[in-house]
Coordinates of C-alpha atoms and ligand atoms in Angstrom, one line a residue:
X1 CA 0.0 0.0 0.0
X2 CA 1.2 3.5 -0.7
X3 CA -0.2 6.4 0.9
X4 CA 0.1 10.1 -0.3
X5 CA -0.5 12.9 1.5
X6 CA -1.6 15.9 -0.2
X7 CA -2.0 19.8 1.2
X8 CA -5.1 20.2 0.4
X9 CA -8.7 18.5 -1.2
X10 CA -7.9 20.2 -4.5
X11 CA -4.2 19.0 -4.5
X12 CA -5.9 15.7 -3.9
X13 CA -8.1 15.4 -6.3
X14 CA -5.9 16.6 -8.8
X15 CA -3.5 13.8 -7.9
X16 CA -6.6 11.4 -8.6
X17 CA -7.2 12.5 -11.7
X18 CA -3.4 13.1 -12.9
X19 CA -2.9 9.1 -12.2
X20 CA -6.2 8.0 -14.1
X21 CA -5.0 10.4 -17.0
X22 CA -1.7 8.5 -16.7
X23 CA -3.5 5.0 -16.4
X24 CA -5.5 6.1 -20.1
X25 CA -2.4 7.2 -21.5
X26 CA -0.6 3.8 -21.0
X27 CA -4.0 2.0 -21.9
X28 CA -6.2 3.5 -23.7
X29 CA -9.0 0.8 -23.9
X30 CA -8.4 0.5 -20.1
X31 CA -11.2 -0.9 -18.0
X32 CA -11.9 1.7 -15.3
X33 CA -13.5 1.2 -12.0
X34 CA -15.3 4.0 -11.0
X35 CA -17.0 5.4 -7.7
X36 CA -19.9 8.1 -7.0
X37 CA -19.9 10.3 -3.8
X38 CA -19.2 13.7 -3.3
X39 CA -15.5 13.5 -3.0
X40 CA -15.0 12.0 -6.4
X41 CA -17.1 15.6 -7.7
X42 CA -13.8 17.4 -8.1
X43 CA -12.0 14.5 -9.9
X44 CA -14.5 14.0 -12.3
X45 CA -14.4 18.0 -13.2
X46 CA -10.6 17.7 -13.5
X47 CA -11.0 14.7 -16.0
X48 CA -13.6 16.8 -18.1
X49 CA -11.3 19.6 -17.7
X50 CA -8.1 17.2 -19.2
X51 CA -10.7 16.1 -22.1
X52 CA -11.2 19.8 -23.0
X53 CA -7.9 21.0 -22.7
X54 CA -4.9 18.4 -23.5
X55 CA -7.6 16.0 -25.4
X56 CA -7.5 13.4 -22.9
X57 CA -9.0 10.4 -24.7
X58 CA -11.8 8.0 -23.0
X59 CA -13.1 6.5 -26.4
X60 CA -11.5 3.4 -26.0
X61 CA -11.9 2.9 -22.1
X62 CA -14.8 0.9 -20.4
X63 CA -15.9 1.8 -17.0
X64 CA -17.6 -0.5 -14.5
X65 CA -19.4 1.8 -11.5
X66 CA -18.9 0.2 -8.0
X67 CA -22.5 0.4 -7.1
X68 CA -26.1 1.5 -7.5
X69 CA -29.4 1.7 -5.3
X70 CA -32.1 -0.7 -5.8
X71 CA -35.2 0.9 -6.7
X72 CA -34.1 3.8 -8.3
X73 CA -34.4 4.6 -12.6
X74 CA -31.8 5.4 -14.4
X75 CA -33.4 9.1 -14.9
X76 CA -33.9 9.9 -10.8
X77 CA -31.6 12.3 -9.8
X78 CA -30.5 10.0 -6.5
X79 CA -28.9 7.1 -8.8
X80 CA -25.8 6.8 -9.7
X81 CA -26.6 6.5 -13.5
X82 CA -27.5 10.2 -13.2
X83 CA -24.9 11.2 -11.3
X84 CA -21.8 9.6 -13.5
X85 CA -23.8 10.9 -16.7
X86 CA -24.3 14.7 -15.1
X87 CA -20.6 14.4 -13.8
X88 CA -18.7 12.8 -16.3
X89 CA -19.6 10.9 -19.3
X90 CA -21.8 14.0 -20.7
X91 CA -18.7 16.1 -20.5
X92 CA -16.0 13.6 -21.9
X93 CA -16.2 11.3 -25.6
X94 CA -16.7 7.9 -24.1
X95 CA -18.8 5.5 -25.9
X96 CA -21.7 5.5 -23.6
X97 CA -22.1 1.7 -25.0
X98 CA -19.0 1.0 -22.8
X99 CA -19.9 2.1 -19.6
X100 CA -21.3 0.2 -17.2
X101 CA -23.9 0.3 -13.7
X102 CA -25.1 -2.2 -12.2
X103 CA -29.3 -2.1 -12.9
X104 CA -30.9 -1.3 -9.5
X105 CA -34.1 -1.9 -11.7
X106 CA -33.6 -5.1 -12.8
X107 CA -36.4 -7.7 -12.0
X108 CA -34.2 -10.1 -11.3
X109 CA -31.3 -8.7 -8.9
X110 CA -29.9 -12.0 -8.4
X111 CA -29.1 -12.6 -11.4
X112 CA -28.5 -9.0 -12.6
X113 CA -25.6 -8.9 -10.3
X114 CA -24.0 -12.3 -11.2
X115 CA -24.6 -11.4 -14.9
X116 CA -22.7 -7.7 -13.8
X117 CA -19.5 -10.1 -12.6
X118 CA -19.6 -11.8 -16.1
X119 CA -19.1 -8.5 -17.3
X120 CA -16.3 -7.6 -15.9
X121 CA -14.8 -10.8 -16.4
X122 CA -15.6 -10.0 -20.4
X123 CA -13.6 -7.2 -20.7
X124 CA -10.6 -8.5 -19.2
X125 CA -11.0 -7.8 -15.3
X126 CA -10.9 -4.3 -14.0
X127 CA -7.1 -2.4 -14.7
X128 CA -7.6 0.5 -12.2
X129 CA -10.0 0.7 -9.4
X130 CA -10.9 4.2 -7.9
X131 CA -12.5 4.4 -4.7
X132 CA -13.7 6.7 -2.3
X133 CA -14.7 5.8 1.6
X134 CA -17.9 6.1 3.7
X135 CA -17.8 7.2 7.4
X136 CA -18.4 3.6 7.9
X137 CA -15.3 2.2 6.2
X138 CA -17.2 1.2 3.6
X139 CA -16.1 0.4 0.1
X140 CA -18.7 0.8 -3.0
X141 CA -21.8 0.2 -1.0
X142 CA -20.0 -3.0 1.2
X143 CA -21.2 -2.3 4.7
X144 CA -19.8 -3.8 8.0
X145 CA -19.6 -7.4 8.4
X146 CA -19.5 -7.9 4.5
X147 CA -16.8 -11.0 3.7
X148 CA -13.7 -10.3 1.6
X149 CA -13.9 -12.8 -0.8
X150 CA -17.3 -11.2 -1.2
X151 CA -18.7 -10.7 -5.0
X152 CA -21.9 -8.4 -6.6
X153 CA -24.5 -8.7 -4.7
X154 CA -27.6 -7.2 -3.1
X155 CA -26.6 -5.0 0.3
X156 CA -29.1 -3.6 3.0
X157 CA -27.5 -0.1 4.0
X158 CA -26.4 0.8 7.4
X159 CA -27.7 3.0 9.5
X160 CA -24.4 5.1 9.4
X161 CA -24.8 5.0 5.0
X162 CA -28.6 6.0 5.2
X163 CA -27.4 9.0 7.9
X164 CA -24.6 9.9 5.2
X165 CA -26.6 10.0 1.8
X166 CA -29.8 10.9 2.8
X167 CA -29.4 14.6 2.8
X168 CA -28.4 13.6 -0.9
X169 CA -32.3 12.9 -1.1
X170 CA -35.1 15.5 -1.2
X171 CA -36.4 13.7 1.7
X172 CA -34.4 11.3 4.2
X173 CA -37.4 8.6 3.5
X174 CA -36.6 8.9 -0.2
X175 CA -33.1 7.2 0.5
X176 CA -33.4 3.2 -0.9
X177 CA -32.5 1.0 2.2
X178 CA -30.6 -1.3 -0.2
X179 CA -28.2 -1.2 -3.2
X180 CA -26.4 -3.2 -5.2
X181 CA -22.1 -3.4 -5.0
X182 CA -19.7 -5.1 -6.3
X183 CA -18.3 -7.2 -3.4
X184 CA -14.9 -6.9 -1.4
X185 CA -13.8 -9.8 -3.6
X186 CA -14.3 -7.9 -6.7
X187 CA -12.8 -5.0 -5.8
X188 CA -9.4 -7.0 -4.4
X189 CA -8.6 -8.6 -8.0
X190 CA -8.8 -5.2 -9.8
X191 CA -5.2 -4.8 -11.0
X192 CA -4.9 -1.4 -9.0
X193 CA -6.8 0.3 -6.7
X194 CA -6.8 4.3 -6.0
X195 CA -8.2 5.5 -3.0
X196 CA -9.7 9.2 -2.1
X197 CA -10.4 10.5 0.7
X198 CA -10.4 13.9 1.9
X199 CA -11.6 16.1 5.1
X200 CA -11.4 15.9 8.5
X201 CA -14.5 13.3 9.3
X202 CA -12.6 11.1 7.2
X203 CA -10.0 11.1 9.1
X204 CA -10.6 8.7 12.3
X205 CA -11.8 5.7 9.5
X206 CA -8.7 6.7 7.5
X207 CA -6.6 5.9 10.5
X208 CA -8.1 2.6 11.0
X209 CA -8.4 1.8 7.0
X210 CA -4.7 2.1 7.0
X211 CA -3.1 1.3 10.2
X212 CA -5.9 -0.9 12.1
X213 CA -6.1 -4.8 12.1
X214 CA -7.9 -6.7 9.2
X215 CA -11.3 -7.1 10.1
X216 CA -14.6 -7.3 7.8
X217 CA -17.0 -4.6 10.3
X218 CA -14.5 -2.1 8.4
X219 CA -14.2 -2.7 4.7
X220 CA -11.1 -0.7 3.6
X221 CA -9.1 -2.4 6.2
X222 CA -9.0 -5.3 3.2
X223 CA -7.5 -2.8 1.2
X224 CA -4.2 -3.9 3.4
X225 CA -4.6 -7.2 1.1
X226 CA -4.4 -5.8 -2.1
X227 CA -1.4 -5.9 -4.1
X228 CA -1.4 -2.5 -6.3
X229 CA -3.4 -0.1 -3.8
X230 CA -2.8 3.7 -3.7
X231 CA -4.4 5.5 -1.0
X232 CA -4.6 9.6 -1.8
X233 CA -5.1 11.8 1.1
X234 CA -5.2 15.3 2.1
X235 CA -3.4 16.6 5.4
X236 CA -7.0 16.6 7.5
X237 CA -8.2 13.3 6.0
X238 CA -4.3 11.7 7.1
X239 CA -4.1 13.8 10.5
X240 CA -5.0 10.4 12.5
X241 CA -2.2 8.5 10.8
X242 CA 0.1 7.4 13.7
X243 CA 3.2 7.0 10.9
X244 CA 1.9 10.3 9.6
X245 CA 5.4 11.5 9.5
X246 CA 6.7 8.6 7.9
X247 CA 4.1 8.9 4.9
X248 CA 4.9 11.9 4.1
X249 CA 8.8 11.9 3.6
X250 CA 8.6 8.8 0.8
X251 CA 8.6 9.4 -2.4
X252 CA 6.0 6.2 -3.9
X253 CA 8.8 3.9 -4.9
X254 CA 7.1 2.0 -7.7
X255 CA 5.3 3.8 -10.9
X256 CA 2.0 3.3 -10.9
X257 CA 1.3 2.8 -14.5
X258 CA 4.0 1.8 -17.2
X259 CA 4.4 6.0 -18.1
X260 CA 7.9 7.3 -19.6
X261 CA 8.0 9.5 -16.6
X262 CA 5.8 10.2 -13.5
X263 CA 4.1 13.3 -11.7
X264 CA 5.1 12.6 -8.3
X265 CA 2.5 15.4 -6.0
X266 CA 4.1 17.6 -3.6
X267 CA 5.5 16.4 0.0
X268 CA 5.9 18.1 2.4
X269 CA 9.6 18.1 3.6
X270 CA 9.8 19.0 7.5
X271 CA 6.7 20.8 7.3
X272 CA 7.4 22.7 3.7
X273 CA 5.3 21.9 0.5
X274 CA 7.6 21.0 -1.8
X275 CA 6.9 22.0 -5.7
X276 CA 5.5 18.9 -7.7
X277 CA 8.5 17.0 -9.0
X278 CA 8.5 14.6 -12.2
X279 CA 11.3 12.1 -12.4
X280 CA 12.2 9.3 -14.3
X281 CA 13.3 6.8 -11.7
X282 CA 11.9 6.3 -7.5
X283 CA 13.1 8.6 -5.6
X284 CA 13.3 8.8 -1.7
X285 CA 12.7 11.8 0.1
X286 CA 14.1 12.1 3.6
X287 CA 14.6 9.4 6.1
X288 CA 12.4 6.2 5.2
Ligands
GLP301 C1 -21.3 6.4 -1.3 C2 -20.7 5.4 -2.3 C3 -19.3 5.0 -1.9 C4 -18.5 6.3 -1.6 C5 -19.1 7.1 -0.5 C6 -18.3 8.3 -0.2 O1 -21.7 5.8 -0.2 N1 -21.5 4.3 -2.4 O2 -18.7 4.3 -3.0 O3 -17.2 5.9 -1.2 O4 -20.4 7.5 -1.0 O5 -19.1 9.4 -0.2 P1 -18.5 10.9 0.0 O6 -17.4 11.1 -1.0 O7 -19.7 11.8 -0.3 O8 -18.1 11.0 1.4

């Protein structure tokens, strides 16, 4: 696991979107994981930005979303068909053919999420994972208690979820109690994973995403399991980080996507921003 620590949410999310950019440039049929919520807002804008501006090319990709609420159509405002069209593939030239939510219509959710695995498993398995991280822990819509080895499947939303997203809703009662995710399993085989989180409520599950013990009442803690996983972070969403210190004086060590050269954000070096660096080969800042 690497983690970077960022000064602020912008820096953060423009880290985010700088390393998908990267991950498209390497691949550009990549299949990307993607992940609703308000924190991913300002890295969709950045990627819509990148289209405008430097031409940043998503006509090839596929995308696979993490999650959707049962009950909801495809045209309410509260789903996350909605929200990835409002926020992202209206403003980019993806092949809307190629992007892919799990139906919280379908008849038959059973099968609906099963058939949503095969999927995935069609277009060659997921290359880059992004993720955000609900107050819970929680991964896509995987609430406590869900297994690791866990795959698509129907979930009943915790309290804690319903308390987050509801003010999301016109009404609190309007919230769907259950959603459909991809499962913990799922979302460990992805070749990479990319993490944001930002702000200072974040920062207590943060803490024990990244530091606790493995254990399945708090989902990102399985991120400590996956091979590739990048956790992006700005100072108030790392301030509970015991090894804080540690974090933030290593340079990652291993590029993240096979790019001639990488943008590595700016660390802080004893307390100063440093200016963002790109360099050809690992680099360690400070004492490891
Ligand atoms: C929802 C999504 C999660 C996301 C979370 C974070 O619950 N299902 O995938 O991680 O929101 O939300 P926010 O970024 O608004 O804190």
């Amino acid at each position: 696991m690497e983690v970077i620590i960022q000064p602020n949410a912008q820096m953060a999310a423009q880290a985010v979107a700088d390393f998908i950019a990267r991950a498209l440039c390497a691949k550009p049929d990549a299949v990307l994981g993607l992940a609703t919520g308000c924190t991913m807002e300002s890295v969709y804008d950045r990627l819509v930005q990148k289209h405008r501006d430097e031409d940043l090319d998503f006509s090839r990709c596929h995308t696979f979303n993490l999650d959707e609420y049962v009950g909801l159509t495809a045209d309410d405002p509260g789903s996350y068909h909605y929200f990835m069209r409002q926020r992202f593939f209206d403003g980019v030239n993806i092949d809307q053919r190629n992007t892919h939510l799990p139906d919280g219509m379908a008849e038959d959710l059973e099968a609906e999420c099963v058939n949503y695995e095969k999927l995935i498993t069609a277009c060659g398995g997921i290359d880059l994972q992004v993720l955000g991280i609900g107050l819970n822990g929680h991964l896509g819509f995987n609430e406590p208690l869900s297994a690791f080895r866990s795959r698509t499947r129907v979930q009943t939303l915790s309290r804690m979820t319903r308390a987050q997203n509801a003010p999301l809703f016109p009404s609190p009662n309007q919230m769907p109690r259950r959603a459909i995710t991809m499962g913990v399993g799922t979302i460990l085989e992805t070749r990479r994973c990319l993490l944001l989180a930002t702000g200072l409520e974040k920062a207590g599950i943060i803490a024990k995403a990244i530091e606790g013990p493995l254990t399945a009442m708090i989902t990102a803690t399985a991120l400590q399991l996956h091979p590739a996983c990048t956790i992006i972070l700005d100072e108030d969403a790392a301030s509970h980080l015991r090894e804080n210190d540690h974090y933030q004086r290593i340079v990652p060590a291993q590029t993240a996507v096979p790019a001639v050269s990488r943008t590595i954000p700016a660390q802080k070096i004893n307390g100063t921003p440093q200016p963002t660096a790109t360099l050809r080969k690992p680099l360690l800042v400070g004492k490891p």
